[in-house]
Amino acid sequence: MKNLVIAEPAAHDLGGIVDYIALDNPIAAEGVYREIMKAAQKLPQFPGIGRPGRHPETRELVVPGLPYLIVYEVGPETVTILAVFHTARDLARVMRDRMMPS
């Protein structure tokens, strides 16, 4: 089984999602966080569970029952979550901007 790593931008994404939902409903925010993490925790054991990503060498996992997408990459020993997005966002543009060298 591989290790799971949540990259800093993905942790920021997740925090933003939870904070936004918590403004109206803290209990729902906790539930969304739990469901996203439940889906993410399957990745080390089943890294091929997601579909091929829109950005090269990435994969995308739709969070069951929620409009969120986990973008990740699979390495020899780790699965790294690169981003967590609401499906209404322009994922291709945001990922392209994130993956470009500074």
PDB file of N, CA and C in Angstrom:
ATOM      1  N   MET A   1       0.844  -1.176   0.000  1.00  0.00           N
ATOM      2  CA  MET A   1       0.000   0.000   0.000  1.00  0.00           C
ATOM      3  C   MET A   1       0.894   1.246   0.000  1.00  0.00           C
ATOM      4  N   LYS A   2       0.467   2.248  -0.722  1.00  0.00           N
ATOM      5  CA  LYS A   2       1.207   3.504  -0.848  1.00  0.00           C
ATOM      6  C   LYS A   2       0.855   4.447   0.305  1.00  0.00           C
ATOM      7  N   ASN A   3       1.686   5.452   0.504  1.00  0.00           N
ATOM      8  CA  ASN A   3       1.413   6.508   1.480  1.00  0.00           C
ATOM      9  C   ASN A   3       0.553   7.572   0.822  1.00  0.00           C
ATOM     10  N   LEU A   4      -0.258   8.249   1.616  1.00  0.00           N
ATOM     11  CA  LEU A   4      -1.086   9.347   1.131  1.00  0.00           C
ATOM     12  C   LEU A   4      -0.487  10.669   1.597  1.00  0.00           C
ATOM     13  N   VAL A   5      -0.281  11.577   0.646  1.00  0.00           N
ATOM     14  CA  VAL A   5       0.244  12.909   0.940  1.00  0.00           C
ATOM     15  C   VAL A   5      -0.759  13.926   0.404  1.00  0.00           C
ATOM     16  N   ILE A   6      -1.057  14.914   1.210  1.00  0.00           N
ATOM     17  CA  ILE A   6      -1.934  15.997   0.762  1.00  0.00           C
ATOM     18  C   ILE A   6      -1.047  17.226   0.572  1.00  0.00           C
ATOM     19  N   ALA A   7      -0.861  17.627  -0.679  1.00  0.00           N
ATOM     20  CA  ALA A   7      -0.025  18.787  -0.983  1.00  0.00           C
ATOM     21  C   ALA A   7      -0.645  20.044  -0.373  1.00  0.00           C
ATOM     22  N   GLU A   8       0.201  21.005  -0.084  1.00  0.00           N
ATOM     23  CA  GLU A   8      -0.261  22.239   0.559  1.00  0.00           C
ATOM     24  C   GLU A   8      -1.403  22.926  -0.199  1.00  0.00           C
ATOM     25  N   PRO A   9      -1.337  23.047  -1.529  1.00  0.00           N
ATOM     26  CA  PRO A   9      -2.469  23.672  -2.227  1.00  0.00           C
ATOM     27  C   PRO A   9      -3.784  22.897  -2.042  1.00  0.00           C
ATOM     28  N   ALA A  10      -3.694  21.570  -1.994  1.00  0.00           N
ATOM     29  CA  ALA A  10      -4.902  20.762  -1.798  1.00  0.00           C
ATOM     30  C   ALA A  10      -5.450  20.942  -0.386  1.00  0.00           C
ATOM     31  N   ALA A  11      -4.559  21.023   0.596  1.00  0.00           N
ATOM     32  CA  ALA A  11      -5.006  21.270   1.972  1.00  0.00           C
ATOM     33  C   ALA A  11      -5.690  22.630   2.063  1.00  0.00           C
ATOM     34  N   HIS A  12      -5.152  23.604   1.334  1.00  0.00           N
ATOM     35  CA  HIS A  12      -5.765  24.940   1.291  1.00  0.00           C
ATOM     36  C   HIS A  12      -7.146  24.861   0.626  1.00  0.00           C
ATOM     37  N   ASP A  13      -7.238  24.102  -0.470  1.00  0.00           N
ATOM     38  CA  ASP A  13      -8.536  23.910  -1.144  1.00  0.00           C
ATOM     39  C   ASP A  13      -9.564  23.346  -0.177  1.00  0.00           C
ATOM     40  N   LEU A  14      -9.172  22.284   0.511  1.00  0.00           N
ATOM     41  CA  LEU A  14     -10.091  21.607   1.422  1.00  0.00           C
ATOM     42  C   LEU A  14     -10.519  22.529   2.556  1.00  0.00           C
ATOM     43  N   GLY A  15      -9.562  23.271   3.106  1.00  0.00           N
ATOM     44  CA  GLY A  15      -9.899  24.227   4.160  1.00  0.00           C
ATOM     45  C   GLY A  15     -10.870  25.290   3.679  1.00  0.00           C
ATOM     46  N   GLY A  16     -10.662  25.773   2.453  1.00  0.00           N
ATOM     47  CA  GLY A  16     -11.566  26.773   1.887  1.00  0.00           C
ATOM     48  C   GLY A  16     -12.973  26.236   1.682  1.00  0.00           C
ATOM     49  N   ILE A  17     -13.073  25.005   1.231  1.00  0.00           N
ATOM     50  CA  ILE A  17     -14.385  24.374   1.034  1.00  0.00           C
ATOM     51  C   ILE A  17     -15.114  24.277   2.366  1.00  0.00           C
ATOM     52  N   VAL A  18     -14.419  23.756   3.362  1.00  0.00           N
ATOM     53  CA  VAL A  18     -15.033  23.572   4.684  1.00  0.00           C
ATOM     54  C   VAL A  18     -15.413  24.917   5.293  1.00  0.00           C
ATOM     55  N   ASP A  19     -14.524  25.901   5.211  1.00  0.00           N
ATOM     56  CA  ASP A  19     -14.820  27.223   5.774  1.00  0.00           C
ATOM     57  C   ASP A  19     -16.033  27.854   5.102  1.00  0.00           C
ATOM     58  N   TYR A  20     -16.124  27.722   3.783  1.00  0.00           N
ATOM     59  CA  TYR A  20     -17.241  28.316   3.043  1.00  0.00           C
ATOM     60  C   TYR A  20     -18.568  27.679   3.466  1.00  0.00           C
ATOM     61  N   ILE A  21     -18.598  26.363   3.535  1.00  0.00           N
ATOM     62  CA  ILE A  21     -19.837  25.678   3.922  1.00  0.00           C
ATOM     63  C   ILE A  21     -20.186  25.993   5.374  1.00  0.00           C
ATOM     64  N   ALA A  22     -19.167  26.081   6.232  1.00  0.00           N
ATOM     65  CA  ALA A  22     -19.395  26.327   7.658  1.00  0.00           C
ATOM     66  C   ALA A  22     -20.021  27.687   7.936  1.00  0.00           C
ATOM     67  N   LEU A  23     -19.875  28.628   6.999  1.00  0.00           N
ATOM     68  CA  LEU A  23     -20.512  29.935   7.193  1.00  0.00           C
ATOM     69  C   LEU A  23     -22.019  29.787   7.362  1.00  0.00           C
ATOM     70  N   ASP A  24     -22.596  28.849   6.638  1.00  0.00           N
ATOM     71  CA  ASP A  24     -24.046  28.627   6.716  1.00  0.00           C
ATOM     72  C   ASP A  24     -24.425  27.418   7.558  1.00  0.00           C
ATOM     73  N   ASN A  25     -23.548  26.384   7.564  1.00  0.00           N
ATOM     74  CA  ASN A  25     -23.932  25.145   8.221  1.00  0.00           C
ATOM     75  C   ASN A  25     -22.692  24.373   8.677  1.00  0.00           C
ATOM     76  N   PRO A  26     -22.230  24.603   9.897  1.00  0.00           N
ATOM     77  CA  PRO A  26     -21.033  23.932  10.395  1.00  0.00           C
ATOM     78  C   PRO A  26     -21.145  22.407  10.405  1.00  0.00           C
ATOM     79  N   ILE A  27     -22.318  21.893  10.674  1.00  0.00           N
ATOM     80  CA  ILE A  27     -22.501  20.435  10.704  1.00  0.00           C
ATOM     81  C   ILE A  27     -22.335  19.864   9.298  1.00  0.00           C
ATOM     82  N   ALA A  28     -22.901  20.533   8.307  1.00  0.00           N
ATOM     83  CA  ALA A  28     -22.739  20.078   6.921  1.00  0.00           C
ATOM     84  C   ALA A  28     -21.270  20.157   6.508  1.00  0.00           C
ATOM     85  N   ALA A  29     -20.567  21.184   6.953  1.00  0.00           N
ATOM     86  CA  ALA A  29     -19.146  21.331   6.625  1.00  0.00           C
ATOM     87  C   ALA A  29     -18.349  20.138   7.151  1.00  0.00           C
ATOM     88  N   GLU A  30     -18.645  19.720   8.361  1.00  0.00           N
ATOM     89  CA  GLU A  30     -17.975  18.544   8.926  1.00  0.00           C
ATOM     90  C   GLU A  30     -18.264  17.306   8.099  1.00  0.00           C
ATOM     91  N   GLY A  31     -19.521  17.160   7.673  1.00  0.00           N
ATOM     92  CA  GLY A  31     -19.904  16.006   6.863  1.00  0.00           C
ATOM     93  C   GLY A  31     -19.199  15.988   5.515  1.00  0.00           C
ATOM     94  N   VAL A  32     -19.093  17.142   4.886  1.00  0.00           N
ATOM     95  CA  VAL A  32     -18.393  17.232   3.597  1.00  0.00           C
ATOM     96  C   VAL A  32     -16.927  16.879   3.789  1.00  0.00           C
ATOM     97  N   TYR A  33     -16.319  17.406   4.831  1.00  0.00           N
ATOM     98  CA  TYR A  33     -14.909  17.086   5.112  1.00  0.00           C
ATOM     99  C   TYR A  33     -14.731  15.582   5.287  1.00  0.00           C
ATOM    100  N   ARG A  34     -15.592  14.972   6.081  1.00  0.00           N
ATOM    101  CA  ARG A  34     -15.488  13.525   6.319  1.00  0.00           C
ATOM    102  C   ARG A  34     -15.624  12.730   5.031  1.00  0.00           C
ATOM    103  N   GLU A  35     -16.564  13.105   4.172  1.00  0.00           N
ATOM    104  CA  GLU A  35     -16.782  12.365   2.925  1.00  0.00           C
ATOM    105  C   GLU A  35     -15.607  12.527   1.953  1.00  0.00           C
ATOM    106  N   ILE A  36     -15.061  13.725   1.880  1.00  0.00           N
ATOM    107  CA  ILE A  36     -13.896  13.941   1.015  1.00  0.00           C
ATOM    108  C   ILE A  36     -12.717  13.113   1.523  1.00  0.00           C
ATOM    109  N   MET A  37     -12.479  13.132   2.828  1.00  0.00           N
ATOM    110  CA  MET A  37     -11.367  12.370   3.382  1.00  0.00           C
ATOM    111  C   MET A  37     -11.597  10.864   3.268  1.00  0.00           C
ATOM    112  N   LYS A  38     -12.829  10.429   3.403  1.00  0.00           N
ATOM    113  CA  LYS A  38     -13.141   9.002   3.242  1.00  0.00           C
ATOM    114  C   LYS A  38     -12.784   8.543   1.833  1.00  0.00           C
ATOM    115  N   ALA A  39     -13.129   9.353   0.843  1.00  0.00           N
ATOM    116  CA  ALA A  39     -12.781   9.022  -0.547  1.00  0.00           C
ATOM    117  C   ALA A  39     -11.266   9.046  -0.733  1.00  0.00           C
ATOM    118  N   ALA A  40     -10.607  10.058  -0.185  1.00  0.00           N
ATOM    119  CA  ALA A  40      -9.159  10.203  -0.335  1.00  0.00           C
ATOM    120  C   ALA A  40      -8.412   9.037   0.302  1.00  0.00           C
ATOM    121  N   GLN A  41      -8.911   8.538   1.408  1.00  0.00           N
ATOM    122  CA  GLN A  41      -8.215   7.466   2.116  1.00  0.00           C
ATOM    123  C   GLN A  41      -8.256   6.134   1.375  1.00  0.00           C
ATOM    124  N   LYS A  42      -9.069   6.022   0.345  1.00  0.00           N
ATOM    125  CA  LYS A  42      -9.090   4.812  -0.484  1.00  0.00           C
ATOM    126  C   LYS A  42      -7.957   4.810  -1.508  1.00  0.00           C
ATOM    127  N   LEU A  43      -7.423   5.984  -1.807  1.00  0.00           N
ATOM    128  CA  LEU A  43      -6.439   6.112  -2.881  1.00  0.00           C
ATOM    129  C   LEU A  43      -5.142   5.330  -2.671  1.00  0.00           C
ATOM    130  N   PRO A  44      -4.575   5.278  -1.467  1.00  0.00           N
ATOM    131  CA  PRO A  44      -3.332   4.518  -1.327  1.00  0.00           C
ATOM    132  C   PRO A  44      -3.498   3.025  -1.665  1.00  0.00           C
ATOM    133  N   GLN A  45      -4.629   2.469  -1.324  1.00  0.00           N
ATOM    134  CA  GLN A  45      -4.860   1.050  -1.598  1.00  0.00           C
ATOM    135  C   GLN A  45      -5.345   0.816  -3.032  1.00  0.00           C
ATOM    136  N   PHE A  46      -6.089   1.760  -3.566  1.00  0.00           N
ATOM    137  CA  PHE A  46      -6.663   1.635  -4.907  1.00  0.00           C
ATOM    138  C   PHE A  46      -6.337   2.877  -5.745  1.00  0.00           C
ATOM    139  N   PRO A  47      -5.079   3.115  -6.085  1.00  0.00           N
ATOM    140  CA  PRO A  47      -4.710   4.353  -6.771  1.00  0.00           C
ATOM    141  C   PRO A  47      -5.310   4.495  -8.172  1.00  0.00           C
ATOM    142  N   GLY A  48      -5.731   3.415  -8.782  1.00  0.00           N
ATOM    143  CA  GLY A  48      -6.326   3.492 -10.112  1.00  0.00           C
ATOM    144  C   GLY A  48      -7.815   3.708 -10.105  1.00  0.00           C
ATOM    145  N   ILE A  49      -8.394   3.939  -8.939  1.00  0.00           N
ATOM    146  CA  ILE A  49      -9.851   4.067  -8.813  1.00  0.00           C
ATOM    147  C   ILE A  49     -10.405   5.271  -9.575  1.00  0.00           C
ATOM    148  N   GLY A  50      -9.637   6.326  -9.681  1.00  0.00           N
ATOM    149  CA  GLY A  50     -10.095   7.524 -10.388  1.00  0.00           C
ATOM    150  C   GLY A  50      -9.880   7.401 -11.888  1.00  0.00           C
ATOM    151  N   ARG A  51     -10.453   8.338 -12.602  1.00  0.00           N
ATOM    152  CA  ARG A  51     -10.297   8.375 -14.062  1.00  0.00           C
ATOM    153  C   ARG A  51      -9.026   9.141 -14.427  1.00  0.00           C
ATOM    154  N   PRO A  52      -8.537   8.949 -15.657  1.00  0.00           N
ATOM    155  CA  PRO A  52      -7.388   9.755 -16.087  1.00  0.00           C
ATOM    156  C   PRO A  52      -7.730  11.245 -15.983  1.00  0.00           C
ATOM    157  N   GLY A  53      -6.776  12.020 -15.511  1.00  0.00           N
ATOM    158  CA  GLY A  53      -7.003  13.449 -15.300  1.00  0.00           C
ATOM    159  C   GLY A  53      -6.895  14.266 -16.565  1.00  0.00           C
ATOM    160  N   ARG A  54      -7.373  15.492 -16.472  1.00  0.00           N
ATOM    161  CA  ARG A  54      -7.293  16.423 -17.598  1.00  0.00           C
ATOM    162  C   ARG A  54      -5.904  17.004 -17.754  1.00  0.00           C
ATOM    163  N   HIS A  55      -5.128  16.970 -16.687  1.00  0.00           N
ATOM    164  CA  HIS A  55      -3.734  17.417 -16.748  1.00  0.00           C
ATOM    165  C   HIS A  55      -2.863  16.167 -16.822  1.00  0.00           C
ATOM    166  N   PRO A  56      -1.822  16.171 -17.652  1.00  0.00           N
ATOM    167  CA  PRO A  56      -0.988  14.979 -17.809  1.00  0.00           C
ATOM    168  C   PRO A  56      -0.494  14.412 -16.475  1.00  0.00           C
ATOM    169  N   GLU A  57      -0.489  13.105 -16.410  1.00  0.00           N
ATOM    170  CA  GLU A  57       0.014  12.345 -15.267  1.00  0.00           C
ATOM    171  C   GLU A  57      -0.769  12.557 -13.983  1.00  0.00           C
ATOM    172  N   THR A  58      -2.023  12.978 -14.113  1.00  0.00           N
ATOM    173  CA  THR A  58      -2.887  13.091 -12.938  1.00  0.00           C
ATOM    174  C   THR A  58      -4.077  12.159 -13.112  1.00  0.00           C
ATOM    175  N   ARG A  59      -4.769  11.948 -12.005  1.00  0.00           N
ATOM    176  CA  ARG A  59      -6.018  11.196 -12.009  1.00  0.00           C
ATOM    177  C   ARG A  59      -7.033  12.033 -11.239  1.00  0.00           C
ATOM    178  N   GLU A  60      -8.312  11.747 -11.459  1.00  0.00           N
ATOM    179  CA  GLU A  60      -9.387  12.496 -10.806  1.00  0.00           C
ATOM    180  C   GLU A  60     -10.389  11.518 -10.203  1.00  0.00           C
ATOM    181  N   LEU A  61     -10.727  11.760  -8.972  1.00  0.00           N
ATOM    182  CA  LEU A  61     -11.717  10.943  -8.276  1.00  0.00           C
ATOM    183  C   LEU A  61     -12.883  11.824  -7.869  1.00  0.00           C
ATOM    184  N   VAL A  62     -14.066  11.480  -8.351  1.00  0.00           N
ATOM    185  CA  VAL A  62     -15.276  12.181  -7.937  1.00  0.00           C
ATOM    186  C   VAL A  62     -15.655  11.658  -6.555  1.00  0.00           C
ATOM    187  N   VAL A  63     -15.912  12.559  -5.624  1.00  0.00           N
ATOM    188  CA  VAL A  63     -16.311  12.167  -4.279  1.00  0.00           C
ATOM    189  C   VAL A  63     -17.758  11.683  -4.345  1.00  0.00           C
ATOM    190  N   PRO A  64     -18.007  10.423  -3.980  1.00  0.00           N
ATOM    191  CA  PRO A  64     -19.371   9.890  -4.076  1.00  0.00           C
ATOM    192  C   PRO A  64     -20.394  10.750  -3.327  1.00  0.00           C
ATOM    193  N   GLY A  65     -21.466  11.081  -4.030  1.00  0.00           N
ATOM    194  CA  GLY A  65     -22.573  11.815  -3.429  1.00  0.00           C
ATOM    195  C   GLY A  65     -22.360  13.312  -3.270  1.00  0.00           C
ATOM    196  N   LEU A  66     -21.197  13.816  -3.687  1.00  0.00           N
ATOM    197  CA  LEU A  66     -20.902  15.245  -3.533  1.00  0.00           C
ATOM    198  C   LEU A  66     -20.353  15.806  -4.837  1.00  0.00           C
ATOM    199  N   PRO A  67     -20.489  17.106  -5.040  1.00  0.00           N
ATOM    200  CA  PRO A  67     -19.973  17.711  -6.271  1.00  0.00           C
ATOM    201  C   PRO A  67     -18.508  18.147  -6.140  1.00  0.00           C
ATOM    202  N   TYR A  68     -17.683  17.258  -5.606  1.00  0.00           N
ATOM    203  CA  TYR A  68     -16.270  17.569  -5.419  1.00  0.00           C
ATOM    204  C   TYR A  68     -15.401  16.546  -6.125  1.00  0.00           C
ATOM    205  N   LEU A  69     -14.240  17.009  -6.549  1.00  0.00           N
ATOM    206  CA  LEU A  69     -13.309  16.213  -7.319  1.00  0.00           C
ATOM    207  C   LEU A  69     -11.936  16.292  -6.650  1.00  0.00           C
ATOM    208  N   ILE A  70     -11.323  15.132  -6.465  1.00  0.00           N
ATOM    209  CA  ILE A  70      -9.971  15.065  -5.923  1.00  0.00           C
ATOM    210  C   ILE A  70      -9.024  14.817  -7.098  1.00  0.00           C
ATOM    211  N   VAL A  71      -8.052  15.689  -7.275  1.00  0.00           N
ATOM    212  CA  VAL A  71      -7.043  15.532  -8.332  1.00  0.00           C
ATOM    213  C   VAL A  71      -5.780  15.020  -7.650  1.00  0.00           C
ATOM    214  N   TYR A  72      -5.228  13.930  -8.186  1.00  0.00           N
ATOM    215  CA  TYR A  72      -4.072  13.332  -7.547  1.00  0.00           C
ATOM    216  C   TYR A  72      -3.109  12.744  -8.557  1.00  0.00           C
ATOM    217  N   GLU A  73      -1.900  12.468  -8.088  1.00  0.00           N
ATOM    218  CA  GLU A  73      -0.913  11.789  -8.909  1.00  0.00           C
ATOM    219  C   GLU A  73      -0.398  10.583  -8.132  1.00  0.00           C
ATOM    220  N   VAL A  74      -0.041   9.554  -8.879  1.00  0.00           N
ATOM    221  CA  VAL A  74       0.421   8.315  -8.278  1.00  0.00           C
ATOM    222  C   VAL A  74       1.916   8.168  -8.535  1.00  0.00           C
ATOM    223  N   GLY A  75       2.664   8.048  -7.458  1.00  0.00           N
ATOM    224  CA  GLY A  75       4.095   7.820  -7.554  1.00  0.00           C
ATOM    225  C   GLY A  75       4.414   6.397  -7.124  1.00  0.00           C
ATOM    226  N   PRO A  76       5.686   6.030  -7.158  1.00  0.00           N
ATOM    227  CA  PRO A  76       6.065   4.666  -6.793  1.00  0.00           C
ATOM    228  C   PRO A  76       5.685   4.288  -5.362  1.00  0.00           C
ATOM    229  N   GLU A  77       5.782   5.234  -4.441  1.00  0.00           N
ATOM    230  CA  GLU A  77       5.490   4.931  -3.041  1.00  0.00           C
ATOM    231  C   GLU A  77       4.390   5.785  -2.443  1.00  0.00           C
ATOM    232  N   THR A  78       3.960   6.817  -3.165  1.00  0.00           N
ATOM    233  CA  THR A  78       2.956   7.727  -2.607  1.00  0.00           C
ATOM    234  C   THR A  78       1.859   8.059  -3.611  1.00  0.00           C
ATOM    235  N   VAL A  79       0.725   8.410  -3.061  1.00  0.00           N
ATOM    236  CA  VAL A  79      -0.351   9.039  -3.816  1.00  0.00           C
ATOM    237  C   VAL A  79      -0.426  10.452  -3.251  1.00  0.00           C
ATOM    238  N   THR A  80      -0.278  11.445  -4.123  1.00  0.00           N
ATOM    239  CA  THR A  80      -0.281  12.842  -3.679  1.00  0.00           C
ATOM    240  C   THR A  80      -1.536  13.529  -4.182  1.00  0.00           C
ATOM    241  N   ILE A  81      -2.320  14.045  -3.256  1.00  0.00           N
ATOM    242  CA  ILE A  81      -3.499  14.831  -3.621  1.00  0.00           C
ATOM    243  C   ILE A  81      -3.008  16.230  -3.962  1.00  0.00           C
ATOM    244  N   LEU A  82      -3.305  16.641  -5.182  1.00  0.00           N
ATOM    245  CA  LEU A  82      -2.840  17.932  -5.683  1.00  0.00           C
ATOM    246  C   LEU A  82      -3.869  19.033  -5.512  1.00  0.00           C
ATOM    247  N   ALA A  83      -5.153  18.656  -5.553  1.00  0.00           N
ATOM    248  CA  ALA A  83      -6.221  19.652  -5.490  1.00  0.00           C
ATOM    249  C   ALA A  83      -7.530  18.989  -5.102  1.00  0.00           C
ATOM    250  N   VAL A  84      -8.415  19.785  -4.530  1.00  0.00           N
ATOM    251  CA  VAL A  84      -9.790  19.369  -4.246  1.00  0.00           C
ATOM    252  C   VAL A  84     -10.662  20.517  -4.724  1.00  0.00           C
ATOM    253  N   PHE A  85     -11.564  20.216  -5.675  1.00  0.00           N
ATOM    254  CA  PHE A  85     -12.363  21.253  -6.305  1.00  0.00           C
ATOM    255  C   PHE A  85     -13.839  20.920  -6.324  1.00  0.00           C
ATOM    256  N   HIS A  86     -14.659  21.972  -6.315  1.00  0.00           N
ATOM    257  CA  HIS A  86     -16.069  21.825  -6.641  1.00  0.00           C
ATOM    258  C   HIS A  86     -16.126  21.595  -8.145  1.00  0.00           C
ATOM    259  N   THR A  87     -16.976  20.716  -8.589  1.00  0.00           N
ATOM    260  CA  THR A  87     -17.025  20.358 -10.010  1.00  0.00           C
ATOM    261  C   THR A  87     -17.476  21.506 -10.913  1.00  0.00           C
ATOM    262  N   ALA A  88     -18.025  22.574 -10.356  1.00  0.00           N
ATOM    263  CA  ALA A  88     -18.444  23.717 -11.171  1.00  0.00           C
ATOM    264  C   ALA A  88     -17.265  24.617 -11.555  1.00  0.00           C
ATOM    265  N   ARG A  89     -16.112  24.428 -10.924  1.00  0.00           N
ATOM    266  CA  ARG A  89     -14.944  25.265 -11.230  1.00  0.00           C
ATOM    267  C   ARG A  89     -14.293  24.844 -12.535  1.00  0.00           C
ATOM    268  N   ASP A  90     -13.544  25.748 -13.123  1.00  0.00           N
ATOM    269  CA  ASP A  90     -12.798  25.463 -14.354  1.00  0.00           C
ATOM    270  C   ASP A  90     -11.510  24.748 -13.961  1.00  0.00           C
ATOM    271  N   LEU A  91     -11.630  23.459 -13.759  1.00  0.00           N
ATOM    272  CA  LEU A  91     -10.527  22.658 -13.268  1.00  0.00           C
ATOM    273  C   LEU A  91      -9.322  22.690 -14.198  1.00  0.00           C
ATOM    274  N   ALA A  92      -9.548  22.581 -15.483  1.00  0.00           N
ATOM    275  CA  ALA A  92      -8.431  22.545 -16.429  1.00  0.00           C
ATOM    276  C   ALA A  92      -7.575  23.805 -16.314  1.00  0.00           C
ATOM    277  N   ARG A  93      -8.199  24.957 -16.231  1.00  0.00           N
ATOM    278  CA  ARG A  93      -7.444  26.209 -16.127  1.00  0.00           C
ATOM    279  C   ARG A  93      -6.696  26.297 -14.807  1.00  0.00           C
ATOM    280  N   VAL A  94      -7.356  25.987 -13.722  1.00  0.00           N
ATOM    281  CA  VAL A  94      -6.713  26.098 -12.411  1.00  0.00           C
ATOM    282  C   VAL A  94      -5.538  25.131 -12.301  1.00  0.00           C
ATOM    283  N   MET A  95      -5.713  23.889 -12.753  1.00  0.00           N
ATOM    284  CA  MET A  95      -4.627  22.912 -12.680  1.00  0.00           C
ATOM    285  C   MET A  95      -3.469  23.311 -13.596  1.00  0.00           C
ATOM    286  N   ARG A  96      -3.773  23.829 -14.749  1.00  0.00           N
ATOM    287  CA  ARG A  96      -2.717  24.286 -15.663  1.00  0.00           C
ATOM    288  C   ARG A  96      -1.888  25.379 -14.981  1.00  0.00           C
ATOM    289  N   ASP A  97      -2.569  26.323 -14.317  1.00  0.00           N
ATOM    290  CA  ASP A  97      -1.856  27.397 -13.634  1.00  0.00           C
ATOM    291  C   ASP A  97      -1.013  26.860 -12.463  1.00  0.00           C
ATOM    292  N   ARG A  98      -1.531  25.885 -11.742  1.00  0.00           N
ATOM    293  CA  ARG A  98      -0.799  25.319 -10.612  1.00  0.00           C
ATOM    294  C   ARG A  98       0.410  24.504 -11.026  1.00  0.00           C
ATOM    295  N   MET A  99       0.283  23.818 -12.156  1.00  0.00           N
ATOM    296  CA  MET A  99       1.337  22.904 -12.565  1.00  0.00           C
ATOM    297  C   MET A  99       2.459  23.582 -13.349  1.00  0.00           C
ATOM    298  N   MET A 100       2.242  24.824 -13.756  1.00  0.00           N
ATOM    299  CA  MET A 100       3.282  25.535 -14.523  1.00  0.00           C
ATOM    300  C   MET A 100       4.418  25.916 -13.591  1.00  0.00           C
ATOM    301  N   PRO A 101       5.660  25.741 -14.043  1.00  0.00           N
ATOM    302  CA  PRO A 101       6.804  26.130 -13.200  1.00  0.00           C
ATOM    303  C   PRO A 101       6.794  27.631 -12.928  1.00  0.00           C
ATOM    304  N   SER A 102       7.227  28.000 -11.745  1.00  0.00           N
ATOM    305  CA  SER A 102       7.260  29.423 -11.365  1.00  0.00           C
ATOM    306  C   SER A 102       8.423  30.128 -12.009  1.00  0.00           C
TER     307      SER A 102
END
